Amino acid sequence: MSNYDVFASVYDRLTLNVNYSERAEYIMNILNKFGHEAGITLDLACGTGNMTLELYKRGVDVYGVDASPSMLMEAKDKAYDMEADILFLCQKMQEIDLYGTVNTVVSTLDSINHLPTLNDIKKTFERVSLFMEEEGLFIFDFNTVYKHKNVLGNNTFIYDLEDVFCAWQNRYKSLNNRVTIELDFFLKKNGLYERQSERFSEITFENEVVSDLLKECGFKEVYIYDDMSFYPPKKDSQRVVFVAKK
């Protein structure tokens, strides 16, 4: 799986459409809905730290874990600029080894989909369950089968920004509903463009498969919502949110 070394340097510019503040508020609303105090919170696969910092701003005792050193460097720089005392650990999701238990785990923007196999997803759920307090909440979003088949599919997307041009090419395979994503970046330097590439995959499964896996890994209750809402998922939902209670 990719280390996202190239992706890390341009990730924030390619995700300017993501309203992290709004997503953080949604997570806080989930906590309120379930009457759950965030307590010690883990931002799993925190990437460049945008969600970690938004939760920190809201008074959450949060730290981040990610497998990419390059992503974590971006996160640490942002925390330093904010004078935010946040711990960031470099660990794979399916191998997290925490210093103690946590009350809440969040994972956003289809991070779980980036795991290579269903067994890796199960290992991640097992590790989260192992380090989670009883009555704790695991909140994560997940790209749907509909999105992988009909939106990402075999399509190509182009991002043309001031200092970076990105060609995003997808290849879909029905096995595990896998989408292989190939990114070609053209980075502008001194009037010229330097080409760099990144390649990774995302997989997805029907909601029932994920729900059953969570229960198998020790979560007693599982709730599924359409993204950024408390409504049930629709047939054409592109992203859903799982709330699993230990």
PDB file of C-alpha atoms in Angstrom:
ATOM      1  CA  MET A   1       0.000   0.000   0.000  1.00  0.00           C
ATOM      2  CA  SER A   2       1.187   3.499  -0.788  1.00  0.00           C
ATOM      3  CA  ASN A   3       2.925   5.591   1.855  1.00  0.00           C
ATOM      4  CA  TYR A   4       1.233   8.673   0.347  1.00  0.00           C
ATOM      5  CA  ASP A   5       4.544  10.516   0.286  1.00  0.00           C
ATOM      6  CA  VAL A   6       3.672  12.586  -2.784  1.00  0.00           C
ATOM      7  CA  PHE A   7      -0.010  12.809  -1.916  1.00  0.00           C
ATOM      8  CA  ALA A   8       0.796  14.293   1.511  1.00  0.00           C
ATOM      9  CA  SER A   9       2.322  17.446   0.025  1.00  0.00           C
ATOM     10  CA  VAL A  10      -0.762  18.261  -2.075  1.00  0.00           C
ATOM     11  CA  TYR A  11      -3.547  16.559  -0.105  1.00  0.00           C
ATOM     12  CA  ASP A  12      -4.919  19.711   1.498  1.00  0.00           C
ATOM     13  CA  ARG A  13      -5.032  21.566  -1.811  1.00  0.00           C
ATOM     14  CA  LEU A  14      -6.975  18.720  -3.433  1.00  0.00           C
ATOM     15  CA  THR A  15      -9.495  18.532  -0.582  1.00  0.00           C
ATOM     16  CA  LEU A  16     -10.402  22.201  -0.303  1.00  0.00           C
ATOM     17  CA  ASN A  17     -14.028  21.180  -0.878  1.00  0.00           C
ATOM     18  CA  VAL A  18     -14.061  19.260   2.419  1.00  0.00           C
ATOM     19  CA  ASN A  19     -15.590  21.259   5.245  1.00  0.00           C
ATOM     20  CA  TYR A  20     -13.702  19.806   8.208  1.00  0.00           C
ATOM     21  CA  SER A  21     -15.357  22.196  10.649  1.00  0.00           C
ATOM     22  CA  GLU A  22     -18.802  20.996   9.572  1.00  0.00           C
ATOM     23  CA  ARG A  23     -17.717  17.351   9.855  1.00  0.00           C
ATOM     24  CA  ALA A  24     -16.284  17.959  13.320  1.00  0.00           C
ATOM     25  CA  GLU A  25     -19.600  19.497  14.386  1.00  0.00           C
ATOM     26  CA  TYR A  26     -21.399  16.437  13.017  1.00  0.00           C
ATOM     27  CA  ILE A  27     -19.173  14.180  15.120  1.00  0.00           C
ATOM     28  CA  MET A  28     -19.904  16.298  18.182  1.00  0.00           C
ATOM     29  CA  ASN A  29     -23.625  15.984  17.395  1.00  0.00           C
ATOM     30  CA  ILE A  30     -23.253  12.197  17.270  1.00  0.00           C
ATOM     31  CA  LEU A  31     -21.634  12.259  20.703  1.00  0.00           C
ATOM     32  CA  ASN A  32     -24.491  14.390  22.017  1.00  0.00           C
ATOM     33  CA  LYS A  33     -27.120  12.138  20.435  1.00  0.00           C
ATOM     34  CA  PHE A  34     -25.664   9.120  22.234  1.00  0.00           C
ATOM     35  CA  GLY A  35     -25.077  10.999  25.485  1.00  0.00           C
ATOM     36  CA  HIS A  36     -21.405  10.107  25.213  1.00  0.00           C
ATOM     37  CA  GLU A  37     -18.525  12.104  26.678  1.00  0.00           C
ATOM     38  CA  ALA A  38     -15.672  12.095  24.168  1.00  0.00           C
ATOM     39  CA  GLY A  39     -13.012  11.523  26.818  1.00  0.00           C
ATOM     40  CA  ILE A  40      -9.670  10.402  25.420  1.00  0.00           C
ATOM     41  CA  THR A  41     -10.203  10.284  21.672  1.00  0.00           C
ATOM     42  CA  LEU A  42      -8.185   8.701  18.881  1.00  0.00           C
ATOM     43  CA  ASP A  43      -8.298  10.113  15.350  1.00  0.00           C
ATOM     44  CA  LEU A  44      -7.519   6.931  13.421  1.00  0.00           C
ATOM     45  CA  ALA A  45      -5.763   7.424  10.065  1.00  0.00           C
ATOM     46  CA  CYS A  46      -5.593  11.127  10.836  1.00  0.00           C
ATOM     47  CA  GLY A  47      -3.721  12.048   7.652  1.00  0.00           C
ATOM     48  CA  THR A  48      -2.582  15.671   7.669  1.00  0.00           C
ATOM     49  CA  GLY A  49      -4.413  16.299  10.935  1.00  0.00           C
ATOM     50  CA  ASN A  50      -7.299  18.476   9.796  1.00  0.00           C
ATOM     51  CA  MET A  51      -9.957  16.594  11.759  1.00  0.00           C
ATOM     52  CA  THR A  52      -7.638  16.117  14.739  1.00  0.00           C
ATOM     53  CA  LEU A  53      -7.190  19.874  15.004  1.00  0.00           C
ATOM     54  CA  GLU A  54     -10.898  20.602  14.558  1.00  0.00           C
ATOM     55  CA  LEU A  55     -11.728  18.259  17.434  1.00  0.00           C
ATOM     56  CA  TYR A  56      -8.935  19.797  19.511  1.00  0.00           C
ATOM     57  CA  LYS A  57     -10.451  23.257  18.937  1.00  0.00           C
ATOM     58  CA  ARG A  58     -13.695  21.917  20.402  1.00  0.00           C
ATOM     59  CA  GLY A  59     -11.995  20.864  23.623  1.00  0.00           C
ATOM     60  CA  VAL A  60     -11.616  17.165  22.803  1.00  0.00           C
ATOM     61  CA  ASP A  61      -8.613  15.390  24.344  1.00  0.00           C
ATOM     62  CA  VAL A  62      -7.512  13.939  21.010  1.00  0.00           C
ATOM     63  CA  TYR A  63      -4.436  12.400  19.454  1.00  0.00           C
ATOM     64  CA  GLY A  64      -3.773  11.022  15.993  1.00  0.00           C
ATOM     65  CA  VAL A  65      -2.455   7.835  14.400  1.00  0.00           C
ATOM     66  CA  ASP A  66      -1.447   7.380  10.778  1.00  0.00           C
ATOM     67  CA  ALA A  67       0.790   4.986   8.840  1.00  0.00           C
ATOM     68  CA  SER A  68       2.313   7.705   6.637  1.00  0.00           C
ATOM     69  CA  PRO A  69       5.278   9.642   8.074  1.00  0.00           C
ATOM     70  CA  SER A  70       4.787  12.272   5.367  1.00  0.00           C
ATOM     71  CA  MET A  71       1.156  12.836   6.332  1.00  0.00           C
ATOM     72  CA  LEU A  72       2.124  13.058  10.000  1.00  0.00           C
ATOM     73  CA  MET A  73       4.797  15.651   9.279  1.00  0.00           C
ATOM     74  CA  GLU A  74       2.107  17.859   7.743  1.00  0.00           C
ATOM     75  CA  ALA A  75      -0.093  17.264  10.799  1.00  0.00           C
ATOM     76  CA  LYS A  76       2.684  18.085  13.242  1.00  0.00           C
ATOM     77  CA  ASP A  77       3.508  21.320  11.399  1.00  0.00           C
ATOM     78  CA  LYS A  78      -0.129  22.433  11.651  1.00  0.00           C
ATOM     79  CA  ALA A  79      -0.285  21.578  15.353  1.00  0.00           C
ATOM     80  CA  TYR A  80       2.946  23.508  15.943  1.00  0.00           C
ATOM     81  CA  ASP A  81       1.563  26.552  14.132  1.00  0.00           C
ATOM     82  CA  MET A  82      -1.549  26.402  16.326  1.00  0.00           C
ATOM     83  CA  GLU A  83       0.550  25.855  19.464  1.00  0.00           C
ATOM     84  CA  ALA A  84      -1.556  22.722  19.988  1.00  0.00           C
ATOM     85  CA  ASP A  85      -0.041  20.017  22.189  1.00  0.00           C
ATOM     86  CA  ILE A  86      -1.193  16.964  20.230  1.00  0.00           C
ATOM     87  CA  LEU A  87       0.475  13.559  20.123  1.00  0.00           C
ATOM     88  CA  PHE A  88       0.827  11.918  16.709  1.00  0.00           C
ATOM     89  CA  LEU A  89       1.861   8.261  16.350  1.00  0.00           C
ATOM     90  CA  CYS A  90       3.060   6.484  13.218  1.00  0.00           C
ATOM     91  CA  GLN A  91       1.237   3.139  13.186  1.00  0.00           C
ATOM     92  CA  LYS A  92      -0.828   1.080  10.767  1.00  0.00           C
ATOM     93  CA  MET A  93      -4.535   0.942  11.550  1.00  0.00           C
ATOM     94  CA  GLN A  94      -4.595  -2.840  11.782  1.00  0.00           C
ATOM     95  CA  GLU A  95      -1.601  -2.826  14.164  1.00  0.00           C
ATOM     96  CA  ILE A  96      -2.341   0.040  16.545  1.00  0.00           C
ATOM     97  CA  ASP A  97      -0.677  -0.386  19.919  1.00  0.00           C
ATOM     98  CA  LEU A  98      -1.803   2.368  22.255  1.00  0.00           C
ATOM     99  CA  TYR A  99      -0.463   3.418  25.654  1.00  0.00           C
ATOM    100  CA  GLY A 100      -3.858   2.904  27.263  1.00  0.00           C
ATOM    101  CA  THR A 101      -7.547   2.729  26.543  1.00  0.00           C
ATOM    102  CA  VAL A 102      -9.628   5.365  24.772  1.00  0.00           C
ATOM    103  CA  ASN A 103     -13.249   6.442  25.115  1.00  0.00           C
ATOM    104  CA  THR A 104     -13.828   7.391  21.485  1.00  0.00           C
ATOM    105  CA  VAL A 105     -12.313   6.556  18.099  1.00  0.00           C
ATOM    106  CA  VAL A 106     -13.091   8.533  14.952  1.00  0.00           C
ATOM    107  CA  SER A 107     -11.959   7.882  11.407  1.00  0.00           C
ATOM    108  CA  THR A 108     -13.053  10.113   8.553  1.00  0.00           C
ATOM    109  CA  LEU A 109     -12.971  10.510   4.771  1.00  0.00           C
ATOM    110  CA  ASP A 110     -13.085   6.795   3.834  1.00  0.00           C
ATOM    111  CA  SER A 111      -9.865   5.894   5.645  1.00  0.00           C
ATOM    112  CA  ILE A 112     -11.187   2.411   6.454  1.00  0.00           C
ATOM    113  CA  ASN A 113     -11.781   1.841   2.726  1.00  0.00           C
ATOM    114  CA  HIS A 114      -8.029   2.232   2.153  1.00  0.00           C
ATOM    115  CA  LEU A 115      -7.288  -1.026   3.967  1.00  0.00           C
ATOM    116  CA  PRO A 116      -6.250  -3.708   1.445  1.00  0.00           C
ATOM    117  CA  THR A 117      -8.532  -6.630   2.446  1.00  0.00           C
ATOM    118  CA  LEU A 118     -11.601  -7.474   4.495  1.00  0.00           C
ATOM    119  CA  ASN A 119      -9.285  -9.283   6.910  1.00  0.00           C
ATOM    120  CA  ASP A 120      -7.335  -6.040   7.419  1.00  0.00           C
ATOM    121  CA  ILE A 121     -10.596  -4.267   8.202  1.00  0.00           C
ATOM    122  CA  LYS A 122     -11.386  -6.987  10.738  1.00  0.00           C
ATOM    123  CA  LYS A 123      -7.917  -6.647  12.319  1.00  0.00           C
ATOM    124  CA  THR A 124      -8.472  -2.900  12.614  1.00  0.00           C
ATOM    125  CA  PHE A 125     -11.859  -3.393  14.272  1.00  0.00           C
ATOM    126  CA  GLU A 126     -10.288  -5.900  16.669  1.00  0.00           C
ATOM    127  CA  ARG A 127      -7.511  -3.472  17.653  1.00  0.00           C
ATOM    128  CA  VAL A 128      -9.956  -0.609  18.122  1.00  0.00           C
ATOM    129  CA  SER A 129     -12.161  -2.847  20.289  1.00  0.00           C
ATOM    130  CA  LEU A 130      -9.157  -4.024  22.314  1.00  0.00           C
ATOM    131  CA  PHE A 131      -8.133  -0.499  23.301  1.00  0.00           C
ATOM    132  CA  MET A 132     -11.637   0.912  23.765  1.00  0.00           C
ATOM    133  CA  GLU A 133     -13.356   1.368  27.104  1.00  0.00           C
ATOM    134  CA  GLU A 134     -16.710  -0.327  27.678  1.00  0.00           C
ATOM    135  CA  GLU A 135     -19.541   1.869  26.367  1.00  0.00           C
ATOM    136  CA  GLY A 136     -17.025   3.608  24.083  1.00  0.00           C
ATOM    137  CA  LEU A 137     -17.960   4.766  20.583  1.00  0.00           C
ATOM    138  CA  PHE A 138     -16.242   4.024  17.277  1.00  0.00           C
ATOM    139  CA  ILE A 139     -17.384   6.523  14.629  1.00  0.00           C
ATOM    140  CA  PHE A 140     -16.236   6.208  11.029  1.00  0.00           C
ATOM    141  CA  ASP A 141     -17.459   6.941   7.538  1.00  0.00           C
ATOM    142  CA  PHE A 142     -17.304   4.444   4.701  1.00  0.00           C
ATOM    143  CA  ASN A 143     -17.597   4.696   0.919  1.00  0.00           C
ATOM    144  CA  THR A 144     -20.486   2.611  -0.388  1.00  0.00           C
ATOM    145  CA  VAL A 145     -20.655  -0.065  -3.049  1.00  0.00           C
ATOM    146  CA  TYR A 146     -22.822   2.339  -5.064  1.00  0.00           C
ATOM    147  CA  LYS A 147     -20.063   4.966  -5.053  1.00  0.00           C
ATOM    148  CA  HIS A 148     -17.348   2.543  -6.093  1.00  0.00           C
ATOM    149  CA  LYS A 149     -19.433   1.120  -8.939  1.00  0.00           C
ATOM    150  CA  ASN A 150     -21.163   4.233 -10.217  1.00  0.00           C
ATOM    151  CA  VAL A 151     -19.163   7.287  -9.184  1.00  0.00           C
ATOM    152  CA  LEU A 152     -15.513   6.270  -8.953  1.00  0.00           C
ATOM    153  CA  GLY A 153     -15.828   3.295 -11.306  1.00  0.00           C
ATOM    154  CA  ASN A 154     -13.505   3.459 -14.302  1.00  0.00           C
ATOM    155  CA  ASN A 155     -13.678   7.224 -14.433  1.00  0.00           C
ATOM    156  CA  THR A 156     -11.018   9.908 -14.722  1.00  0.00           C
ATOM    157  CA  PHE A 157     -11.029  13.209 -12.851  1.00  0.00           C
ATOM    158  CA  ILE A 158      -8.898  16.291 -13.442  1.00  0.00           C
ATOM    159  CA  TYR A 159      -7.839  18.876 -10.856  1.00  0.00           C
ATOM    160  CA  ASP A 160      -6.299  22.025 -12.304  1.00  0.00           C
ATOM    161  CA  LEU A 161      -5.047  24.284  -9.516  1.00  0.00           C
ATOM    162  CA  GLU A 162      -2.686  27.230  -9.616  1.00  0.00           C
ATOM    163  CA  ASP A 163       0.464  25.323  -8.709  1.00  0.00           C
ATOM    164  CA  VAL A 164      -0.537  21.687  -9.256  1.00  0.00           C
ATOM    165  CA  PHE A 165      -2.286  19.725 -11.999  1.00  0.00           C
ATOM    166  CA  CYS A 166      -3.607  16.283 -11.070  1.00  0.00           C
ATOM    167  CA  ALA A 167      -4.913  13.506 -13.326  1.00  0.00           C
ATOM    168  CA  TRP A 168      -6.934  10.985 -11.253  1.00  0.00           C
ATOM    169  CA  GLN A 169      -7.589   7.670 -13.024  1.00  0.00           C
ATOM    170  CA  ASN A 170      -9.657   4.824 -11.571  1.00  0.00           C
ATOM    171  CA  ARG A 171      -9.945   1.134 -12.408  1.00  0.00           C
ATOM    172  CA  TYR A 172     -12.828  -0.824 -10.889  1.00  0.00           C
ATOM    173  CA  LYS A 173     -12.899  -4.575 -10.168  1.00  0.00           C
ATOM    174  CA  SER A 174     -15.905  -6.364  -8.756  1.00  0.00           C
ATOM    175  CA  LEU A 175     -13.809  -8.455  -6.338  1.00  0.00           C
ATOM    176  CA  ASN A 176     -14.140  -6.579  -3.032  1.00  0.00           C
ATOM    177  CA  ASN A 177     -15.521  -3.693  -5.134  1.00  0.00           C
ATOM    178  CA  ARG A 178     -11.941  -2.532  -5.446  1.00  0.00           C
ATOM    179  CA  VAL A 179     -11.062   0.764  -7.102  1.00  0.00           C
ATOM    180  CA  THR A 180      -7.397   1.195  -7.969  1.00  0.00           C
ATOM    181  CA  ILE A 181      -6.542   4.876  -8.040  1.00  0.00           C
ATOM    182  CA  GLU A 182      -3.617   6.240 -10.010  1.00  0.00           C
ATOM    183  CA  LEU A 183      -2.684   9.863  -9.429  1.00  0.00           C
ATOM    184  CA  ASP A 184      -0.296  11.780 -11.664  1.00  0.00           C
ATOM    185  CA  PHE A 185       0.760  15.104 -10.174  1.00  0.00           C
ATOM    186  CA  PHE A 186       2.363  17.889 -12.166  1.00  0.00           C
ATOM    187  CA  LEU A 187       3.885  20.275  -9.629  1.00  0.00           C
ATOM    188  CA  LYS A 188       4.856  23.752 -10.763  1.00  0.00           C
ATOM    189  CA  LYS A 189       8.407  24.761  -9.848  1.00  0.00           C
ATOM    190  CA  ASN A 190      10.253  27.745 -11.306  1.00  0.00           C
ATOM    191  CA  GLY A 191       7.881  27.957 -14.240  1.00  0.00           C
ATOM    192  CA  LEU A 192       8.224  24.249 -15.090  1.00  0.00           C
ATOM    193  CA  TYR A 193       6.155  21.215 -14.112  1.00  0.00           C
ATOM    194  CA  GLU A 194       7.628  18.175 -12.346  1.00  0.00           C
ATOM    195  CA  ARG A 195       5.668  14.915 -12.645  1.00  0.00           C
ATOM    196  CA  GLN A 196       5.205  12.620  -9.661  1.00  0.00           C
ATOM    197  CA  SER A 197       2.836   9.698  -9.231  1.00  0.00           C
ATOM    198  CA  GLU A 198       0.942   7.875  -6.492  1.00  0.00           C
ATOM    199  CA  ARG A 199      -1.038   4.618  -6.627  1.00  0.00           C
ATOM    200  CA  PHE A 200      -3.337   3.014  -4.072  1.00  0.00           C
ATOM    201  CA  SER A 201      -6.631   1.129  -3.806  1.00  0.00           C
ATOM    202  CA  GLU A 202      -9.894   1.364  -1.928  1.00  0.00           C
ATOM    203  CA  ILE A 203     -12.325  -1.491  -1.236  1.00  0.00           C
ATOM    204  CA  THR A 204     -15.866  -1.575   0.049  1.00  0.00           C
ATOM    205  CA  PHE A 205     -18.606  -3.951   1.126  1.00  0.00           C
ATOM    206  CA  GLU A 206     -22.331  -3.889   1.777  1.00  0.00           C
ATOM    207  CA  ASN A 207     -23.291  -2.216   5.037  1.00  0.00           C
ATOM    208  CA  GLU A 208     -24.494  -5.497   6.545  1.00  0.00           C
ATOM    209  CA  VAL A 209     -21.080  -7.085   6.057  1.00  0.00           C
ATOM    210  CA  VAL A 210     -19.359  -4.251   7.919  1.00  0.00           C
ATOM    211  CA  SER A 211     -21.990  -4.236  10.662  1.00  0.00           C
ATOM    212  CA  ASP A 212     -21.662  -7.985  11.245  1.00  0.00           C
ATOM    213  CA  LEU A 213     -17.885  -7.659  11.367  1.00  0.00           C
ATOM    214  CA  LEU A 214     -18.094  -4.943  14.022  1.00  0.00           C
ATOM    215  CA  LYS A 215     -20.335  -7.135  16.174  1.00  0.00           C
ATOM    216  CA  GLU A 216     -17.977 -10.069  15.693  1.00  0.00           C
ATOM    217  CA  CYS A 217     -15.169  -7.853  17.022  1.00  0.00           C
ATOM    218  CA  GLY A 218     -16.951  -6.974  20.253  1.00  0.00           C
ATOM    219  CA  PHE A 219     -19.213  -4.021  19.443  1.00  0.00           C
ATOM    220  CA  LYS A 220     -22.653  -4.565  20.959  1.00  0.00           C
ATOM    221  CA  GLU A 221     -24.650  -1.999  18.982  1.00  0.00           C
ATOM    222  CA  VAL A 222     -24.117  -0.702  15.445  1.00  0.00           C
ATOM    223  CA  TYR A 223     -25.970   2.234  13.880  1.00  0.00           C
ATOM    224  CA  ILE A 224     -25.673   3.294  10.228  1.00  0.00           C
ATOM    225  CA  TYR A 225     -26.559   6.753   8.889  1.00  0.00           C
ATOM    226  CA  ASP A 226     -26.454   8.503   5.580  1.00  0.00           C
ATOM    227  CA  ASP A 227     -23.443  10.810   5.530  1.00  0.00           C
ATOM    228  CA  MET A 228     -23.698  13.995   7.618  1.00  0.00           C
ATOM    229  CA  SER A 229     -27.194  13.098   8.840  1.00  0.00           C
ATOM    230  CA  PHE A 230     -29.166  10.865  11.163  1.00  0.00           C
ATOM    231  CA  TYR A 231     -31.277   9.449   8.364  1.00  0.00           C
ATOM    232  CA  PRO A 232     -31.013   5.849   7.097  1.00  0.00           C
ATOM    233  CA  PRO A 233     -28.756   5.275   4.070  1.00  0.00           C
ATOM    234  CA  LYS A 234     -30.371   5.470   0.631  1.00  0.00           C
ATOM    235  CA  LYS A 235     -29.793   3.182  -2.341  1.00  0.00           C
ATOM    236  CA  ASP A 236     -27.623   5.852  -3.956  1.00  0.00           C
ATOM    237  CA  SER A 237     -25.790   7.007  -0.821  1.00  0.00           C
ATOM    238  CA  GLN A 238     -22.131   7.550  -1.623  1.00  0.00           C
ATOM    239  CA  ARG A 239     -20.901   7.564   1.950  1.00  0.00           C
ATOM    240  CA  VAL A 240     -22.379   6.206   5.165  1.00  0.00           C
ATOM    241  CA  VAL A 241     -21.451   6.702   8.798  1.00  0.00           C
ATOM    242  CA  PHE A 242     -21.108   3.828  11.264  1.00  0.00           C
ATOM    243  CA  VAL A 243     -21.493   4.395  14.985  1.00  0.00           C
ATOM    244  CA  ALA A 244     -20.458   1.285  16.901  1.00  0.00           C
ATOM    245  CA  LYS A 245     -20.864   1.035  20.683  1.00  0.00           C
ATOM    246  CA  LYS A 246     -18.559  -1.248  22.633  1.00  0.00           C
TER     247      LYS A 246
END
